[in-house]
Amino acid sequence: MEENAEQIYQKVSFICFNCLHDFIFVWLSICCKATTTSVIKGHWAESQINTWIDNGFIKGYEYGSFKPDNTITRAEFIALINRSYRFKEEATMSFSDVTSTNWGYTEVAKAVKAGFITG
């Protein structure tokens, strides 16, 4: 059964309210593969970060770097939602602040198609 925009919104809201404390202070980079390094070893959110890496929700920066104390960006949050719900379809879009060369462009296009962001 295909979900409508309201059902998707409710699921996204559920994630926001139940997981927000997990990533307010944790920078969950998305663009490239991350490995468990000394950077997250012993971090207060190590277990959650590892779970999200294992589930493919987060990937880290290029060259395997990870910055768990940075603030999550809008594009990273959108990518987390997309990967959590396995959104794959992309909409045609044109946002002045998201160029087609930006790593998050396809993530934003997926979010537009899924109906949980507009612009």
Coordinates of N, CA and C in Angstrom, one line a residue:
M1 N 0.8 -1.2 0.0 CA 0.0 0.0 0.0 C 0.9 1.2 0.0
E2 N 0.6 2.2 -0.9 CA 1.4 3.4 -1.0 C 0.9 4.4 0.1
E3 N 1.9 5.0 0.7 CA 1.6 5.9 1.8 C 1.4 7.3 1.2
N4 N 0.4 8.1 1.8 CA 0.2 9.4 1.4 C 1.1 10.4 2.2
A5 N 1.1 11.6 1.8 CA 2.0 12.6 2.4 C 1.8 12.8 3.9
E6 N 0.5 12.7 4.4 CA 0.2 12.8 5.8 C 0.9 11.6 6.6
Q7 N 0.8 10.4 6.0 CA 1.4 9.3 6.7 C 2.9 9.4 6.8
I8 N 3.5 9.9 5.7 CA 4.9 10.1 5.6 C 5.3 11.2 6.6
Y9 N 4.5 12.3 6.7 CA 4.8 13.3 7.6 C 4.7 12.8 9.1
Q10 N 3.8 12.0 9.4 CA 3.7 11.4 10.7 C 4.9 10.6 11.1
K11 N 5.3 9.8 10.1 CA 6.5 9.0 10.4 C 7.8 9.8 10.6
V12 N 7.9 10.8 9.7 CA 9.1 11.7 9.9 C 9.0 12.5 11.2
S13 N 7.8 12.9 11.6 CA 7.7 13.6 12.9 C 8.0 12.6 14.0
F14 N 7.6 11.4 13.9 CA 8.0 10.4 14.9 C 9.5 10.2 15.1
I15 N 10.2 10.2 13.9 CA 11.6 10.1 14.0 C 12.2 11.3 14.6
C16 N 11.7 12.5 14.2 CA 12.2 13.7 14.7 C 12.1 13.8 16.3
F17 N 11.0 13.5 16.8 CA 10.7 13.6 18.2 C 11.4 12.5 19.0
N18 N 11.5 11.3 18.5 CA 12.1 10.2 19.2 C 13.6 10.1 19.1
C19 N 14.2 10.7 18.0 CA 15.6 10.5 17.8 C 16.4 11.8 17.9
L20 N 15.7 13.0 18.0 CA 16.3 14.3 18.0 C 17.5 14.3 19.0
H21 N 17.3 13.8 20.2 CA 18.3 13.9 21.2 C 19.6 13.2 20.8
D22 N 19.4 12.2 19.9 CA 20.6 11.4 19.4 C 21.5 12.1 18.5
F23 N 20.9 13.1 17.8 CA 21.8 13.8 16.8 C 21.8 15.3 16.9
I24 N 21.3 15.9 18.0 CA 21.4 17.4 18.2 C 22.9 17.7 18.3
F25 N 23.6 17.0 19.1 CA 25.0 17.2 19.3 C 25.9 16.3 18.5
V26 N 25.4 15.4 17.8 CA 26.2 14.5 17.0 C 26.1 14.9 15.5
W27 N 27.3 15.1 15.0 CA 27.3 15.3 13.5 C 27.3 14.0 12.8
L28 N 26.2 13.8 12.1 CA 26.1 12.5 11.4 C 26.3 12.8 9.9
S29 N 27.6 12.7 9.5 CA 27.9 13.0 8.1 C 27.4 11.9 7.2
I30 N 27.0 12.2 6.0 CA 26.3 11.3 5.1 C 27.1 11.0 3.9
C31 N 27.9 11.8 3.4 CA 28.4 11.7 2.0 C 29.2 10.5 1.6
C32 N 30.0 10.0 2.5 CA 30.9 8.9 2.1 C 31.0 7.9 3.3
K33 N 31.6 6.7 3.0 CA 31.7 5.7 4.0 C 32.5 6.0 5.2
A34 N 32.0 5.7 6.4 CA 32.7 6.0 7.6 C 33.1 4.6 8.2
T35 N 34.1 4.6 9.0 CA 34.4 3.4 9.8 C 34.5 3.8 11.2
T36 N 34.3 2.8 12.1 CA 34.4 3.1 13.5 C 35.9 3.4 13.8
T37 N 36.2 4.7 14.2 CA 37.5 5.1 14.4 C 37.7 5.6 15.9
S38 N 38.9 6.0 16.2 CA 39.1 6.5 17.5 C 38.3 7.8 17.8
V39 N 37.8 8.4 16.7 CA 37.0 9.6 16.9 C 35.7 9.3 17.6
I40 N 35.1 8.2 17.3 CA 33.8 7.8 17.9 C 34.0 6.8 19.1
K41 N 35.1 6.2 19.1 CA 35.4 5.2 20.2 C 35.3 5.9 21.5
G42 N 34.4 5.5 22.4 CA 34.2 6.1 23.7 C 33.3 7.3 23.7
H43 N 32.8 7.7 22.5 CA 31.9 8.9 22.4 C 30.6 8.5 23.1
W44 N 29.9 9.4 23.7 CA 28.6 9.1 24.4 C 27.6 8.5 23.4
A45 N 27.7 8.8 22.1 CA 26.7 8.2 21.2 C 27.3 7.1 20.3
E46 N 28.4 6.5 20.8 CA 29.1 5.5 20.0 C 28.2 4.4 19.5
S47 N 27.4 3.8 20.4 CA 26.5 2.7 20.1 C 25.5 3.1 19.0
Q48 N 24.8 4.3 19.2 CA 23.8 4.7 18.2 C 24.5 5.0 16.9
I49 N 25.7 5.6 16.9 CA 26.4 5.9 15.6 C 26.7 4.6 14.9
N50 N 27.2 3.6 15.6 CA 27.6 2.3 15.0 C 26.3 1.6 14.5
T51 N 25.2 1.7 15.2 CA 24.0 1.1 14.7 C 23.6 1.7 13.4
W52 N 23.6 3.1 13.3 CA 23.2 3.8 12.1 C 24.2 3.5 11.0
I53 N 25.5 3.4 11.3 CA 26.5 3.0 10.2 C 26.1 1.6 9.7
D54 N 25.9 0.6 10.6 CA 25.6 -0.7 10.3 C 24.3 -0.8 9.4
N55 N 23.3 0.0 9.7 CA 22.1 0.0 8.9 C 22.2 0.8 7.6
G56 N 23.3 1.5 7.4 CA 23.5 2.3 6.2 C 22.8 3.6 6.2
F57 N 22.4 4.1 7.4 CA 21.8 5.4 7.5 C 22.8 6.5 7.4
I58 N 24.0 6.3 7.9 CA 25.0 7.3 7.8 C 26.3 6.7 7.3
K59 N 27.1 7.6 6.7 CA 28.3 7.0 6.0 C 29.6 7.8 6.4
G60 N 29.5 9.0 6.8 CA 30.7 9.8 7.1 C 31.3 10.6 6.0
Y61 N 32.4 11.3 6.2 CA 33.1 12.0 5.2 C 34.0 11.2 4.4
E62 N 34.4 11.7 3.3 CA 35.4 11.0 2.5 C 36.7 10.7 3.3
Y63 N 37.4 9.8 2.8 CA 38.7 9.4 3.5 C 38.4 8.8 4.9
G64 N 37.2 8.4 5.2 CA 36.8 7.7 6.4 C 36.7 8.5 7.6
S65 N 36.7 9.9 7.5 CA 36.7 10.7 8.6 C 35.2 10.8 9.2
F66 N 35.1 11.1 10.4 CA 33.8 11.2 11.1 C 33.9 12.3 12.1
K67 N 32.9 13.1 12.2 CA 32.9 14.3 13.2 C 31.6 14.2 14.0
P68 N 31.7 13.4 15.1 CA 30.4 13.2 15.9 C 30.0 14.4 16.7
D69 N 30.8 15.4 16.9 CA 30.3 16.5 17.7 C 29.9 17.7 16.9
N70 N 29.9 17.6 15.6 CA 29.4 18.7 14.8 C 27.9 18.6 14.7
T71 N 27.3 19.7 14.4 CA 25.8 19.8 14.3 C 25.4 19.2 12.9
I72 N 24.3 18.5 12.9 CA 23.8 17.9 11.7 C 23.3 19.0 10.8
T73 N 23.5 18.9 9.5 CA 23.0 19.8 8.5 C 21.7 19.4 8.0
R74 N 21.0 20.3 7.3 CA 19.7 20.0 6.7 C 19.8 18.9 5.7
A75 N 20.8 18.9 4.9 CA 21.0 17.8 3.9 C 21.3 16.5 4.5
E76 N 22.1 16.5 5.6 CA 22.4 15.2 6.3 C 21.1 14.7 6.9
F77 N 20.3 15.5 7.5 CA 19.1 15.1 8.2 C 18.1 14.5 7.1
I78 N 18.0 15.2 6.0 CA 17.2 14.7 4.9 C 17.7 13.3 4.4
A79 N 19.0 13.2 4.3 CA 19.6 11.9 3.8 C 19.3 10.8 4.9
L80 N 19.3 11.1 6.1 CA 19.0 10.2 7.2 C 17.6 9.7 7.1
I81 N 16.6 10.6 6.9 CA 15.2 10.2 6.7 C 15.1 9.3 5.4
N82 N 15.7 9.8 4.3 CA 15.6 9.0 3.1 C 16.1 7.6 3.2
R83 N 17.2 7.5 3.9 CA 17.8 6.1 4.0 C 17.0 5.3 5.0
S84 N 16.4 5.9 6.0 CA 15.6 5.2 7.0 C 14.4 4.6 6.4
Y85 N 13.8 5.3 5.5 CA 12.5 4.9 4.8 C 12.8 4.4 3.4
R86 N 14.0 4.3 3.0 CA 14.4 3.7 1.7 C 13.7 4.5 0.5
F87 N 13.6 5.8 0.7 CA 13.1 6.6 -0.4 C 14.2 6.6 -1.5
K88 N 13.8 6.3 -2.8 CA 14.7 6.2 -3.9 C 14.3 7.1 -5.0
E89 N 13.0 7.3 -5.2 CA 12.6 8.1 -6.4 C 12.9 9.6 -6.2
E90 N 13.3 10.2 -7.3 CA 13.7 11.6 -7.2 C 12.7 12.5 -8.0
A91 N 12.4 13.7 -7.5 CA 11.6 14.7 -8.2 C 12.5 15.6 -8.9
T92 N 11.9 16.2 -10.0 CA 12.6 17.3 -10.6 C 12.4 18.5 -9.7
M93 N 13.5 19.2 -9.5 CA 13.4 20.4 -8.5 C 14.3 21.5 -8.9
S94 N 14.1 22.6 -8.3 CA 15.0 23.8 -8.6 C 15.0 24.6 -7.3
F95 N 15.9 24.4 -6.5 CA 16.1 25.2 -5.3 C 17.4 26.1 -5.5
S96 N 17.3 27.4 -5.2 CA 18.4 28.2 -5.4 C 19.6 27.9 -4.5
D97 N 19.4 27.3 -3.4 CA 20.4 27.0 -2.4 C 20.9 25.5 -2.5
V98 N 20.4 24.8 -3.5 CA 20.9 23.4 -3.7 C 21.2 23.2 -5.2
T99 N 22.5 23.3 -5.5 CA 22.9 23.1 -6.9 C 23.0 21.7 -7.2
S100 N 23.0 21.4 -8.5 CA 23.1 20.0 -9.0 C 24.4 19.4 -8.7
T101 N 25.4 20.2 -8.4 CA 26.8 19.6 -8.0 C 26.9 19.4 -6.5
N102 N 26.0 19.8 -5.7 CA 26.0 19.6 -4.3 C 25.7 18.1 -4.0
W103 N 26.5 17.5 -3.1 CA 26.3 16.1 -2.8 C 24.9 15.8 -2.3
G104 N 24.2 16.8 -1.7 CA 22.9 16.5 -1.1 C 21.8 16.7 -2.1
Y105 N 22.1 17.1 -3.4 CA 21.1 17.4 -4.4 C 20.1 16.2 -4.5
T106 N 20.6 15.0 -4.7 CA 19.8 13.9 -5.0 C 19.0 13.5 -3.7
E107 N 19.5 13.8 -2.5 CA 18.8 13.5 -1.3 C 17.6 14.5 -1.2
V108 N 17.8 15.7 -1.5 CA 16.7 16.7 -1.5 C 15.7 16.3 -2.5
A109 N 16.1 15.9 -3.7 CA 15.2 15.5 -4.8 C 14.3 14.3 -4.3
K110 N 14.9 13.4 -3.5 CA 14.1 12.3 -3.0 C 13.1 12.7 -2.0
A111 N 13.5 13.7 -1.1 CA 12.6 14.2 -0.1 C 11.4 15.0 -0.7
V112 N 11.7 15.7 -1.8 CA 10.6 16.4 -2.5 C 9.6 15.4 -3.0
K113 N 10.2 14.3 -3.7 CA 9.3 13.3 -4.3 C 8.5 12.6 -3.2
A114 N 9.1 12.3 -2.0 CA 8.5 11.6 -0.9 C 7.4 12.6 -0.3
G115 N 7.6 13.9 -0.5 CA 6.6 14.8 0.0 C 6.8 15.3 1.4
F116 N 8.0 15.1 2.0 CA 8.2 15.6 3.3 C 9.0 17.0 3.4
I117 N 9.3 17.5 2.2 CA 9.8 18.9 2.1 C 9.3 19.5 0.9
T118 N 9.1 20.8 0.9 CA 8.7 21.6 -0.2 C 9.5 22.9 -0.2
G119 N 9.5 23.6 -1.3 CA 10.3 24.8 -1.4 C 9.7 25.8 -2.3

